[in-house]
PDB file of C-alpha atoms in Angstrom:
ATOM      1  CA  MET A  25     -71.804  41.952  10.766  1.00 56.00           C
ATOM      2  CA  MET A  26     -70.692  41.866  14.175  1.00 58.00           C
ATOM      3  CA  ASN A  27     -67.354  41.218  14.957  1.00 57.00           C
ATOM      4  CA  SER A  28     -67.325  39.226  18.288  1.00 54.00           C
ATOM      5  CA  SER A  29     -63.607  39.201  18.411  1.00 53.00           C
ATOM      6  CA  ASP A  30     -62.486  42.700  19.210  1.00 62.00           C
ATOM      7  CA  THR A  31     -66.260  43.883  20.616  1.00 76.00           C
ATOM      8  CA  THR A  32     -66.587  44.622  24.332  1.00 85.00           C
ATOM      9  CA  PHE A  33     -70.028  45.361  25.814  1.00 89.00           C
ATOM     10  CA  ILE A  34     -70.472  47.203  29.214  1.00 87.00           C
ATOM     11  CA  LEU A  35     -72.986  46.066  31.484  1.00 87.00           C
ATOM     12  CA  VAL A  36     -73.898  49.193  33.265  1.00 81.00           C
ATOM     13  CA  ALA A  37     -76.719  47.831  35.225  1.00 78.00           C
ATOM     14  CA  TYR A  38     -73.939  47.124  38.018  1.00 79.00           C
ATOM     15  CA  SER A  39     -72.810  50.812  38.265  1.00 73.00           C
ATOM     16  CA  GLU A  40     -75.340  51.442  41.191  1.00 69.00           C
ATOM     17  CA  ILE A  41     -74.429  48.349  43.510  1.00 72.00           C
ATOM     18  CA  GLY A  42     -71.607  50.287  45.167  1.00 68.00           C
ATOM     19  CA  ASP A  43     -70.918  49.158  48.601  1.00 73.00           C
ATOM     20  CA  MET A  44     -73.179  46.139  48.499  1.00 78.00           C
ATOM     21  CA  LYS A  45     -71.545  44.422  45.845  1.00 83.00           C
ATOM     22  CA  TYR A  46     -69.760  41.870  48.712  1.00 86.00           C
ATOM     23  CA  LEU A  47     -73.451  41.335  50.210  1.00 87.00           C
ATOM     24  CA  TYR A  48     -74.732  40.436  46.513  1.00 85.00           C
ATOM     25  CA  PHE A  49     -71.763  38.574  45.781  1.00 89.00           C
ATOM     26  CA  THR A  50     -72.254  36.167  49.072  1.00 92.00           C
ATOM     27  CA  ILE A  51     -76.264  36.055  48.405  1.00 90.00           C
ATOM     28  CA  LEU A  52     -75.705  34.761  44.686  1.00 90.00           C
ATOM     29  CA  LEU A  53     -72.893  32.564  45.488  1.00 92.00           C
ATOM     30  CA  LEU A  54     -75.165  30.798  48.035  1.00 93.00           C
ATOM     31  CA  LEU A  55     -77.876  30.705  45.479  1.00 92.00           C
ATOM     32  CA  TYR A  56     -75.778  29.030  42.729  1.00 93.00           C
ATOM     33  CA  ILE A  57     -74.121  26.558  45.210  1.00 93.00           C
ATOM     34  CA  PHE A  58     -77.591  25.513  46.218  1.00 92.00           C
ATOM     35  CA  THR A  59     -79.019  25.611  42.928  1.00 92.00           C
ATOM     36  CA  ILE A  60     -76.387  23.015  41.483  1.00 93.00           C
ATOM     37  CA  SER A  61     -76.457  21.051  44.423  1.00 91.00           C
ATOM     38  CA  ALA A  62     -80.231  20.623  44.758  1.00 89.00           C
ATOM     39  CA  ASN A  63     -80.542  19.662  40.777  1.00 92.00           C
ATOM     40  CA  LEU A  64     -77.549  17.434  41.141  1.00 91.00           C
ATOM     41  CA  ILE A  65     -79.044  15.267  44.036  1.00 87.00           C
ATOM     42  CA  LEU A  66     -82.191  15.024  42.096  1.00 88.00           C
ATOM     43  CA  ILE A  67     -80.697  13.524  38.860  1.00 90.00           C
ATOM     44  CA  VAL A  68     -78.509  11.311  41.269  1.00 87.00           C
ATOM     45  CA  VAL A  69     -81.436   9.802  43.195  1.00 86.00           C
ATOM     46  CA  ILE A  70     -83.488   9.343  39.891  1.00 87.00           C
ATOM     47  CA  TYR A  71     -80.445   7.814  38.219  1.00 87.00           C
ATOM     48  CA  VAL A  72     -79.629   5.659  41.190  1.00 84.00           C
ATOM     49  CA  GLU A  73     -83.363   4.716  42.231  1.00 82.00           C
ATOM     50  CA  ARG A  74     -84.852   2.238  39.641  1.00 82.00           C
ATOM     51  CA  SER A  75     -88.229   2.938  41.122  1.00 81.00           C
ATOM     52  CA  LEU A  76     -87.757   6.184  39.808  1.00 82.00           C
ATOM     53  CA  HIS A  77     -87.337   5.250  36.056  1.00 86.00           C
ATOM     54  CA  GLU A  78     -90.158   6.335  35.191  1.00 89.00           C
ATOM     55  CA  PRO A  79     -91.077   9.083  32.319  1.00 90.00           C
ATOM     56  CA  MET A  80     -92.421  11.581  34.650  1.00 88.00           C
ATOM     57  CA  TYR A  81     -88.791  11.370  36.454  1.00 89.00           C
ATOM     58  CA  PHE A  82     -86.956  11.355  33.144  1.00 92.00           C
ATOM     59  CA  PHE A  83     -88.558  14.437  32.246  1.00 92.00           C
ATOM     60  CA  LEU A  84     -87.687  16.236  35.282  1.00 90.00           C
ATOM     61  CA  CYS A  85     -83.960  14.953  35.014  1.00 92.00           C
ATOM     62  CA  SER A  86     -84.276  16.971  31.673  1.00 93.00           C
ATOM     63  CA  LEU A  87     -85.547  19.851  33.684  1.00 92.00           C
ATOM     64  CA  SER A  88     -82.906  19.530  36.206  1.00 92.00           C
ATOM     65  CA  VAL A  89     -80.017  19.451  33.440  1.00 94.00           C
ATOM     66  CA  ASN A  90     -81.523  22.583  32.149  1.00 93.00           C
ATOM     67  CA  ALA A  91     -81.601  24.495  35.383  1.00 92.00           C
ATOM     68  CA  ILE A  92     -77.885  23.514  35.892  1.00 93.00           C
ATOM     69  CA  PHE A  93     -77.298  24.822  32.063  1.00 92.00           C
ATOM     70  CA  GLY A  94     -79.038  28.226  32.654  1.00 90.00           C
ATOM     71  CA  SER A  95     -77.517  28.837  35.842  1.00 91.00           C
ATOM     72  CA  THR A  96     -73.853  28.090  34.980  1.00 91.00           C
ATOM     73  CA  ALA A  97     -74.296  30.437  31.897  1.00 88.00           C
ATOM     74  CA  LEU A  98     -75.570  33.449  34.004  1.00 88.00           C
ATOM     75  CA  CYS A  99     -74.179  33.027  37.581  1.00 90.00           C
ATOM     76  CA  PRO A 100     -70.299  32.786  37.241  1.00 90.00           C
ATOM     77  CA  CYS A 101     -70.238  36.106  34.792  1.00 89.00           C
ATOM     78  CA  LEU A 102     -72.562  37.868  37.527  1.00 88.00           C
ATOM     79  CA  LEU A 103     -70.008  36.744  40.277  1.00 89.00           C
ATOM     80  CA  THR A 104     -67.216  38.032  38.404  1.00 89.00           C
ATOM     81  CA  ASN A 105     -68.899  41.461  37.208  1.00 87.00           C
ATOM     82  CA  ILE A 106     -70.313  42.090  40.879  1.00 87.00           C
ATOM     83  CA  LEU A 107     -66.865  42.202  42.118  1.00 86.00           C
ATOM     84  CA  SER A 108     -65.099  43.624  39.014  1.00 83.00           C
ATOM     85  CA  ASP A 109     -64.771  47.829  38.630  1.00 80.00           C
ATOM     86  CA  ARG A 110     -65.030  47.626  34.950  1.00 82.00           C
ATOM     87  CA  HIS A 111     -68.320  45.423  34.322  1.00 83.00           C
ATOM     88  CA  GLU A 112     -67.055  44.426  30.922  1.00 87.00           C
ATOM     89  CA  ILE A 113     -67.848  41.368  28.830  1.00 89.00           C
ATOM     90  CA  SER A 114     -66.149  40.143  25.647  1.00 88.00           C
ATOM     91  CA  GLY A 115     -68.374  39.855  22.391  1.00 86.00           C
ATOM     92  CA  ILE A 116     -67.994  36.115  22.078  1.00 89.00           C
ATOM     93  CA  SER A 117     -68.711  35.432  25.995  1.00 89.00           C
ATOM     94  CA  CYS A 118     -71.733  37.971  25.352  1.00 90.00           C
ATOM     95  CA  LEU A 119     -73.113  35.670  22.509  1.00 90.00           C
ATOM     96  CA  VAL A 120     -72.500  32.480  24.292  1.00 91.00           C
ATOM     97  CA  GLN A 121     -74.485  33.763  27.084  1.00 92.00           C
ATOM     98  CA  VAL A 122     -77.283  35.309  24.653  1.00 91.00           C
ATOM     99  CA  PHE A 123     -77.228  31.506  23.249  1.00 93.00           C
ATOM    100  CA  VAL A 124     -77.601  29.538  26.060  1.00 92.00           C
ATOM    101  CA  LEU A 125     -79.889  31.578  28.387  1.00 90.00           C
ATOM    102  CA  TYR A 126     -82.515  31.557  25.596  1.00 90.00           C
ATOM    103  CA  ILE A 127     -82.029  27.971  24.885  1.00 93.00           C
ATOM    104  CA  TYR A 128     -82.149  27.468  28.546  1.00 92.00           C
ATOM    105  CA  GLY A 129     -85.597  29.707  28.503  1.00 89.00           C
ATOM    106  CA  GLN A 130     -87.249  27.845  25.469  1.00 91.00           C
ATOM    107  CA  CYS A 131     -86.244  24.514  26.309  1.00 92.00           C
ATOM    108  CA  GLU A 132     -87.920  25.010  29.870  1.00 91.00           C
ATOM    109  CA  PHE A 133     -91.323  26.005  28.457  1.00 90.00           C
ATOM    110  CA  SER A 134     -90.772  22.771  26.298  1.00 92.00           C
ATOM    111  CA  SER A 135     -90.067  20.537  29.047  1.00 92.00           C
ATOM    112  CA  LEU A 136     -92.731  21.822  30.911  1.00 90.00           C
ATOM    113  CA  ALA A 137     -94.958  21.105  27.899  1.00 91.00           C
ATOM    114  CA  LEU A 138     -93.916  17.337  28.002  1.00 92.00           C
ATOM    115  CA  MET A 139     -94.444  17.061  31.482  1.00 90.00           C
ATOM    116  CA  GLY A 140     -98.158  18.067  31.573  1.00 90.00           C
ATOM    117  CA  TYR A 141     -98.329  15.930  28.206  1.00 92.00           C
ATOM    118  CA  ASP A 142     -97.269  13.213  30.520  1.00 92.00           C
ATOM    119  CA  ARG A 143     -99.757  14.050  33.227  1.00 89.00           C
ATOM    120  CA  TYR A 144    -102.415  13.928  31.134  1.00 90.00           C
ATOM    121  CA  LEU A 145    -101.669  10.528  29.474  1.00 91.00           C
ATOM    122  CA  SER A 146    -101.181   8.930  32.755  1.00 89.00           C
ATOM    123  CA  ILE A 147    -104.373  10.347  34.324  1.00 88.00           C
ATOM    124  CA  CYS A 148    -106.615  10.361  31.120  1.00 87.00           C
ATOM    125  CA  TYR A 149    -105.153   6.740  29.774  1.00 89.00           C
ATOM    126  CA  PRO A 150    -103.842   4.913  32.557  1.00 87.00           C
ATOM    127  CA  LEU A 151    -104.254   1.525  31.032  1.00 88.00           C
ATOM    128  CA  GLN A 152    -102.803   2.650  27.797  1.00 91.00           C
ATOM    129  CA  TYR A 153    -100.138   4.728  29.268  1.00 91.00           C
ATOM    130  CA  ASN A 154     -97.176   2.163  29.403  1.00 90.00           C
ATOM    131  CA  MET A 155     -97.843   1.319  25.355  1.00 91.00           C
ATOM    132  CA  ILE A 156     -97.748   4.989  24.743  1.00 91.00           C
ATOM    133  CA  MET A 157     -94.866   6.145  26.872  1.00 92.00           C
ATOM    134  CA  THR A 158     -92.312   3.568  25.763  1.00 92.00           C
ATOM    135  CA  PRO A 159     -88.850   3.945  26.628  1.00 91.00           C
ATOM    136  CA  ALA A 160     -88.120   4.946  23.014  1.00 93.00           C
ATOM    137  CA  LYS A 161     -90.528   7.715  23.124  1.00 93.00           C
ATOM    138  CA  VAL A 162     -89.374   9.308  26.194  1.00 93.00           C
ATOM    139  CA  ILE A 163     -85.753   9.599  24.783  1.00 94.00           C
ATOM    140  CA  MET A 164     -87.228  10.822  21.561  1.00 95.00           C
ATOM    141  CA  LEU A 165     -89.284  13.224  23.264  1.00 94.00           C
ATOM    142  CA  ILE A 166     -86.458  14.672  25.408  1.00 95.00           C
ATOM    143  CA  ILE A 167     -84.152  14.937  22.507  1.00 94.00           C
ATOM    144  CA  LEU A 168     -87.162  17.258  20.555  1.00 93.00           C
ATOM    145  CA  SER A 169     -87.859  19.337  23.669  1.00 92.00           C
ATOM    146  CA  TRP A 170     -83.937  20.334  23.319  1.00 93.00           C
ATOM    147  CA  LEU A 171     -83.636  20.181  19.628  1.00 93.00           C
ATOM    148  CA  TYR A 172     -86.812  22.568  18.895  1.00 91.00           C
ATOM    149  CA  PRO A 173     -85.692  25.476  21.244  1.00 91.00           C
ATOM    150  CA  ILE A 174     -82.294  25.013  19.242  1.00 91.00           C
ATOM    151  CA  CYS A 175     -83.668  25.232  15.834  1.00 90.00           C
ATOM    152  CA  THR A 176     -86.118  28.098  16.630  1.00 88.00           C
ATOM    153  CA  PHE A 177     -83.836  30.154  18.222  1.00 91.00           C
ATOM    154  CA  GLY A 178     -80.924  29.352  16.054  1.00 89.00           C
ATOM    155  CA  ILE A 179     -82.458  31.371  12.921  1.00 88.00           C
ATOM    156  CA  HIS A 180     -83.104  34.327  15.233  1.00 88.00           C
ATOM    157  CA  PHE A 181     -79.593  34.256  16.613  1.00 90.00           C
ATOM    158  CA  ILE A 182     -78.081  34.380  13.461  1.00 90.00           C
ATOM    159  CA  LEU A 183     -79.860  36.812  12.393  1.00 89.00           C
ATOM    160  CA  THR A 184     -78.239  38.605  15.303  1.00 89.00           C
ATOM    161  CA  LEU A 185     -74.703  37.930  14.404  1.00 88.00           C
ATOM    162  CA  GLN A 186     -75.531  39.661  10.778  1.00 87.00           C
ATOM    163  CA  LEU A 187     -76.000  43.043  12.376  1.00 86.00           C
ATOM    164  CA  PRO A 188     -73.353  45.888  12.597  1.00 86.00           C
ATOM    165  CA  LEU A 189     -73.543  47.489  16.071  1.00 85.00           C
ATOM    166  CA  CYS A 190     -73.042  51.099  16.646  1.00 84.00           C
ATOM    167  CA  GLY A 191     -72.813  51.087  20.646  1.00 84.00           C
ATOM    168  CA  ARG A 192     -71.400  48.698  23.201  1.00 86.00           C
ATOM    169  CA  ILE A 193     -73.633  49.727  26.230  1.00 88.00           C
ATOM    170  CA  ILE A 194     -76.074  46.972  27.662  1.00 87.00           C
ATOM    171  CA  GLU A 195     -78.377  48.416  30.271  1.00 82.00           C
ATOM    172  CA  LYS A 196     -78.682  44.870  32.235  1.00 84.00           C
ATOM    173  CA  VAL A 197     -76.655  42.849  34.523  1.00 85.00           C
ATOM    174  CA  TYR A 198     -76.438  40.383  31.445  1.00 88.00           C
ATOM    175  CA  CYS A 199     -76.377  39.991  28.142  1.00 88.00           C
ATOM    176  CA  ALA A 200     -79.781  39.844  26.024  1.00 86.00           C
ATOM    177  CA  ASN A 201     -80.783  39.228  22.305  1.00 88.00           C
ATOM    178  CA  TYR A 202     -83.115  42.110  22.346  1.00 85.00           C
ATOM    179  CA  SER A 203     -80.227  44.386  24.289  1.00 85.00           C
ATOM    180  CA  ILE A 204     -77.734  43.547  21.315  1.00 89.00           C
ATOM    181  CA  THR A 205     -80.236  44.119  18.655  1.00 88.00           C
ATOM    182  CA  LYS A 206     -81.265  47.903  20.246  1.00 87.00           C
ATOM    183  CA  LEU A 207     -77.299  48.688  19.465  1.00 88.00           C
ATOM    184  CA  SER A 208     -77.498  48.039  15.598  1.00 87.00           C
ATOM    185  CA  CYS A 209     -76.651  50.547  13.240  1.00 86.00           C
ATOM    186  CA  ILE A 210     -79.221  49.560  10.737  1.00 87.00           C
ATOM    187  CA  ASP A 211     -83.093  48.940  10.703  1.00 83.00           C
ATOM    188  CA  THR A 212     -83.798  45.342  12.819  1.00 86.00           C
ATOM    189  CA  SER A 213     -87.649  45.261  11.664  1.00 87.00           C
ATOM    190  CA  ILE A 214     -86.814  41.835  10.371  1.00 87.00           C
ATOM    191  CA  ASN A 215     -84.971  40.814  13.664  1.00 87.00           C
ATOM    192  CA  ASN A 216     -87.988  42.097  15.545  1.00 86.00           C
ATOM    193  CA  MET A 217     -90.301  40.279  13.526  1.00 88.00           C
ATOM    194  CA  TYR A 218     -88.865  36.887  13.803  1.00 87.00           C
ATOM    195  CA  GLY A 219     -88.074  38.068  17.643  1.00 84.00           C
ATOM    196  CA  LEU A 220     -91.768  37.877  17.749  1.00 84.00           C
ATOM    197  CA  ILE A 221     -92.423  34.740  15.565  1.00 86.00           C
ATOM    198  CA  ASN A 222     -89.945  32.988  17.828  1.00 85.00           C
ATOM    199  CA  LEU A 223     -91.496  34.014  20.978  1.00 82.00           C
ATOM    200  CA  VAL A 224     -95.152  32.439  19.590  1.00 84.00           C
ATOM    201  CA  LEU A 225     -93.330  29.423  18.646  1.00 83.00           C
ATOM    202  CA  SER A 226     -91.256  29.059  21.714  1.00 84.00           C
ATOM    203  CA  THR A 227     -94.108  30.009  24.421  1.00 84.00           C
ATOM    204  CA  VAL A 228     -97.594  29.985  22.620  1.00 85.00           C
ATOM    205  CA  LEU A 229     -97.260  26.446  21.363  1.00 86.00           C
ATOM    206  CA  PRO A 230     -96.109  24.812  24.476  1.00 87.00           C
ATOM    207  CA  VAL A 231     -98.698  26.832  26.422  1.00 86.00           C
ATOM    208  CA  ILE A 232    -101.442  25.325  24.008  1.00 89.00           C
ATOM    209  CA  LEU A 233    -100.378  21.965  24.908  1.00 89.00           C
ATOM    210  CA  ILE A 234    -100.330  22.722  28.506  1.00 89.00           C
ATOM    211  CA  MET A 235    -103.790  24.190  28.238  1.00 88.00           C
ATOM    212  CA  TYR A 236    -105.341  20.994  26.606  1.00 90.00           C
ATOM    213  CA  SER A 237    -103.715  18.875  29.000  1.00 89.00           C
ATOM    214  CA  TYR A 238    -104.795  20.096  31.923  1.00 88.00           C
ATOM    215  CA  SER A 239    -108.355  21.027  30.348  1.00 88.00           C
ATOM    216  CA  ARG A 240    -108.632  17.508  29.538  1.00 87.00           C
ATOM    217  CA  ILE A 241    -107.429  16.272  32.925  1.00 87.00           C
ATOM    218  CA  LEU A 242    -109.941  18.581  34.597  1.00 85.00           C
ATOM    219  CA  LYS A 243    -112.731  17.110  32.793  1.00 85.00           C
ATOM    220  CA  ILE A 244    -111.819  13.595  33.753  1.00 84.00           C
ATOM    221  CA  CYS A 245    -111.407  14.687  37.349  1.00 83.00           C
ATOM    222  CA  LEU A 246    -114.852  16.109  37.298  1.00 79.00           C
ATOM    223  CA  ARG A 247    -116.346  12.787  36.446  1.00 81.00           C
ATOM    224  CA  SER A 248    -113.856  10.925  38.820  1.00 77.00           C
ATOM    225  CA  SER A 249    -114.288  10.365  42.515  1.00 78.00           C
ATOM    226  CA  LYS A 250    -113.065  12.002  45.154  1.00 78.00           C
ATOM    227  CA  LYS A 251    -110.142   9.865  45.724  1.00 77.00           C
ATOM    228  CA  SER A 252    -109.165   9.591  42.143  1.00 76.00           C
ATOM    229  CA  GLN A 253    -109.335  13.830  42.402  1.00 75.00           C
ATOM    230  CA  ALA A 254    -107.080  14.048  45.309  1.00 79.00           C
ATOM    231  CA  LYS A 255    -104.448  11.488  43.706  1.00 76.00           C
ATOM    232  CA  ALA A 256    -104.678  13.455  40.275  1.00 77.00           C
ATOM    233  CA  LEU A 257    -104.169  16.702  42.397  1.00 76.00           C
ATOM    234  CA  ASN A 258    -101.357  15.389  44.455  1.00 77.00           C
ATOM    235  CA  THR A 259     -99.823  14.235  40.826  1.00 76.00           C
ATOM    236  CA  CYS A 260    -100.293  17.583  39.208  1.00 82.00           C
ATOM    237  CA  THR A 261     -99.467  20.403  41.872  1.00 81.00           C
ATOM    238  CA  PRO A 262     -95.565  20.441  41.622  1.00 81.00           C
ATOM    239  CA  HIS A 263     -95.748  20.592  37.925  1.00 81.00           C
ATOM    240  CA  LEU A 264     -98.648  23.745  38.349  1.00 84.00           C
ATOM    241  CA  VAL A 265     -96.467  25.172  41.312  1.00 85.00           C
ATOM    242  CA  ILE A 266     -93.557  25.321  38.801  1.00 86.00           C
ATOM    243  CA  LEU A 267     -95.378  26.368  35.660  1.00 85.00           C
ATOM    244  CA  ILE A 268     -97.075  29.237  37.482  1.00 86.00           C
ATOM    245  CA  ASN A 269     -93.578  30.349  38.824  1.00 85.00           C
ATOM    246  CA  PHE A 270     -91.855  30.016  35.230  1.00 85.00           C
ATOM    247  CA  PHE A 271     -94.648  31.914  33.846  1.00 84.00           C
ATOM    248  CA  ILE A 272     -94.124  34.947  36.130  1.00 85.00           C
ATOM    249  CA  SER A 273     -90.489  34.790  35.833  1.00 82.00           C
ATOM    250  CA  ALA A 274     -90.997  34.951  31.888  1.00 80.00           C
ATOM    251  CA  PHE A 275     -93.312  37.651  32.171  1.00 81.00           C
ATOM    252  CA  PHE A 276     -90.920  39.897  33.924  1.00 79.00           C
ATOM    253  CA  GLU A 277     -88.329  39.334  31.453  1.00 76.00           C
ATOM    254  CA  ILE A 278     -90.430  39.993  28.480  1.00 75.00           C
ATOM    255  CA  VAL A 279     -91.479  43.285  29.980  1.00 75.00           C
ATOM    256  CA  GLN A 280     -88.298  44.170  30.810  1.00 73.00           C
ATOM    257  CA  ASN A 281     -86.904  43.839  27.436  1.00 69.00           C
ATOM    258  CA  ARG A 282     -90.015  45.108  25.604  1.00 68.00           C
ATOM    259  CA  PHE A 283     -90.529  47.981  27.739  1.00 69.00           C
ATOM    260  CA  ASP A 284     -89.363  51.110  29.281  1.00 66.00           C
ATOM    261  CA  MET A 285     -88.285  50.425  32.850  1.00 67.00           C
ATOM    262  CA  SER A 286     -86.747  53.528  33.702  1.00 67.00           C
ATOM    263  CA  HIS A 287     -89.411  54.678  36.094  1.00 72.00           C
ATOM    264  CA  VAL A 288     -88.925  51.270  38.106  1.00 70.00           C
ATOM    265  CA  PRO A 289     -86.461  51.511  40.904  1.00 74.00           C
ATOM    266  CA  HIS A 290     -82.731  50.153  40.207  1.00 70.00           C
ATOM    267  CA  GLU A 291     -82.913  47.315  42.574  1.00 74.00           C
ATOM    268  CA  VAL A 292     -86.643  46.200  41.359  1.00 77.00           C
ATOM    269  CA  ARG A 293     -85.109  45.953  37.824  1.00 74.00           C
ATOM    270  CA  ILE A 294     -81.848  43.975  38.714  1.00 77.00           C
ATOM    271  CA  PHE A 295     -84.109  41.792  40.728  1.00 80.00           C
ATOM    272  CA  LEU A 296     -86.719  41.314  37.728  1.00 78.00           C
ATOM    273  CA  SER A 297     -84.102  40.462  35.306  1.00 77.00           C
ATOM    274  CA  VAL A 298     -82.354  37.759  37.531  1.00 82.00           C
ATOM    275  CA  TYR A 299     -85.832  36.290  38.603  1.00 84.00           C
ATOM    276  CA  PHE A 300     -86.087  34.564  35.431  1.00 81.00           C
ATOM    277  CA  LEU A 301     -82.537  33.007  35.541  1.00 83.00           C
ATOM    278  CA  ILE A 302     -82.033  32.110  39.157  1.00 87.00           C
ATOM    279  CA  ILE A 303     -85.339  31.487  40.948  1.00 87.00           C
ATOM    280  CA  PRO A 304     -86.965  28.913  38.770  1.00 88.00           C
ATOM    281  CA  PRO A 305     -83.854  26.714  38.989  1.00 89.00           C
ATOM    282  CA  LEU A 306     -83.507  26.939  42.496  1.00 88.00           C
ATOM    283  CA  ILE A 307     -87.139  26.215  43.664  1.00 87.00           C
ATOM    284  CA  ASN A 308     -87.976  23.771  41.007  1.00 85.00           C
ATOM    285  CA  PRO A 309     -85.942  20.686  42.807  1.00 84.00           C
ATOM    286  CA  ILE A 310     -87.387  21.704  46.008  1.00 84.00           C
ATOM    287  CA  ILE A 311     -90.904  21.775  45.104  1.00 83.00           C
ATOM    288  CA  TYR A 312     -90.485  18.219  43.603  1.00 78.00           C
ATOM    289  CA  GLY A 313     -88.650  16.855  46.624  1.00 72.00           C
ATOM    290  CA  ILE A 314     -91.406  18.179  49.123  1.00 65.00           C
ATOM    291  CA  ARG A 315     -94.323  17.586  46.946  1.00 64.00           C
ATOM    292  CA  THR A 316     -93.209  14.320  45.512  1.00 68.00           C
ATOM    293  CA  LYS A 317     -93.320  11.584  48.128  1.00 67.00           C
ATOM    294  CA  ASN A 318     -91.201   8.986  45.958  1.00 69.00           C
ATOM    295  CA  ILE A 319     -88.776  11.370  45.736  1.00 73.00           C
ATOM    296  CA  SER A 320     -88.490  12.667  49.273  1.00 70.00           C
ATOM    297  CA  THR A 321     -88.293   9.513  50.622  1.00 73.00           C
ATOM    298  CA  ARG A 322     -85.612   8.145  48.164  1.00 71.00           C
ATOM    299  CA  VAL A 323     -83.735  11.047  48.876  1.00 68.00           C
ATOM    300  CA  LYS A 324     -83.915  10.695  52.917  1.00 69.00           C
ATOM    301  CA  LYS A 325     -83.078   7.002  52.198  1.00 68.00           C
ATOM    302  CA  CYS A 326     -79.906   7.894  50.618  1.00 64.00           C
ATOM    303  CA  PHE A 327     -78.600  10.434  53.166  1.00 62.00           C
ATOM    304  CA  LEU A 328     -79.428   8.038  55.926  1.00 60.00           C
ATOM    305  CA  GLN A 329     -77.570   5.125  54.203  1.00 60.00           C
ATOM    306  CA  LYS A 330     -74.658   7.610  54.032  1.00 54.00           C
ATOM    307  CA  ASN A 331     -75.039   8.909  57.392  1.00 55.00           C
ATOM    308  CA  ASN A 332     -75.025   5.009  58.511  1.00 54.00           C
ATOM    309  CA  SER A 333     -72.324   4.029  56.667  1.00 51.00           C
TER     310      SER A 333
END
């Protein structure tokens, strides 16, 4: 069994940063500050403005909370290790990072699936929408979008904790569950098998719900007027953009974990490994802030009132 109290892991991917560490530190720090600020602004605006107290915006709030959750699990550790000469992380910190980052990724999938389902109901059943999406149901769905990843990954995480380790070198800039599994002294077939099951539960099922939602939306739009089609497109575009971006980033992460990437330049590997955890939390509030008129109007209104006061 892994003894996290006296285990220290070495993150060797930092070794080739060299003299560029101060530049990387500055860029990452600015990205982190901007990510936290943008998501907090979005959450506060939705909370303050009663006109935004609708299911779509509550789901968006949950997405922003998850972005802050995931970014905070990663960025402070990255910033510390960039400037450090040892590039080490304690066993406990590594396990906490693994748990939080995987919950972040899986919660992102479930939240995006809920947002797609919400768009499907609002476009395909506009008259019944308010009766279906009651406040109680919205709260229940948000809680479920967090509990589902915790339960599915929790089993996988417990299996990882049982593994005796014969190494402590992780070839990434942060801790990943698969990286720890590869350090085991024993056969990890069960862990790998459940890892694939967890991948299906956390990604394939939400993707099926998203595909179903948008297939029904497309079917309705093809029968509707051009005005209705334009309205539906405007409503769905922000969700589709962040959905595609997250799918791309998740694909990068899966490829990084499951395949040999030694032939890929070091800088590219580092970028691909942090893209999943930095870019989506950064651009999600920007896309919704720009593309969603209700949000952009309220943000401008809040800042104008603050400046006038």
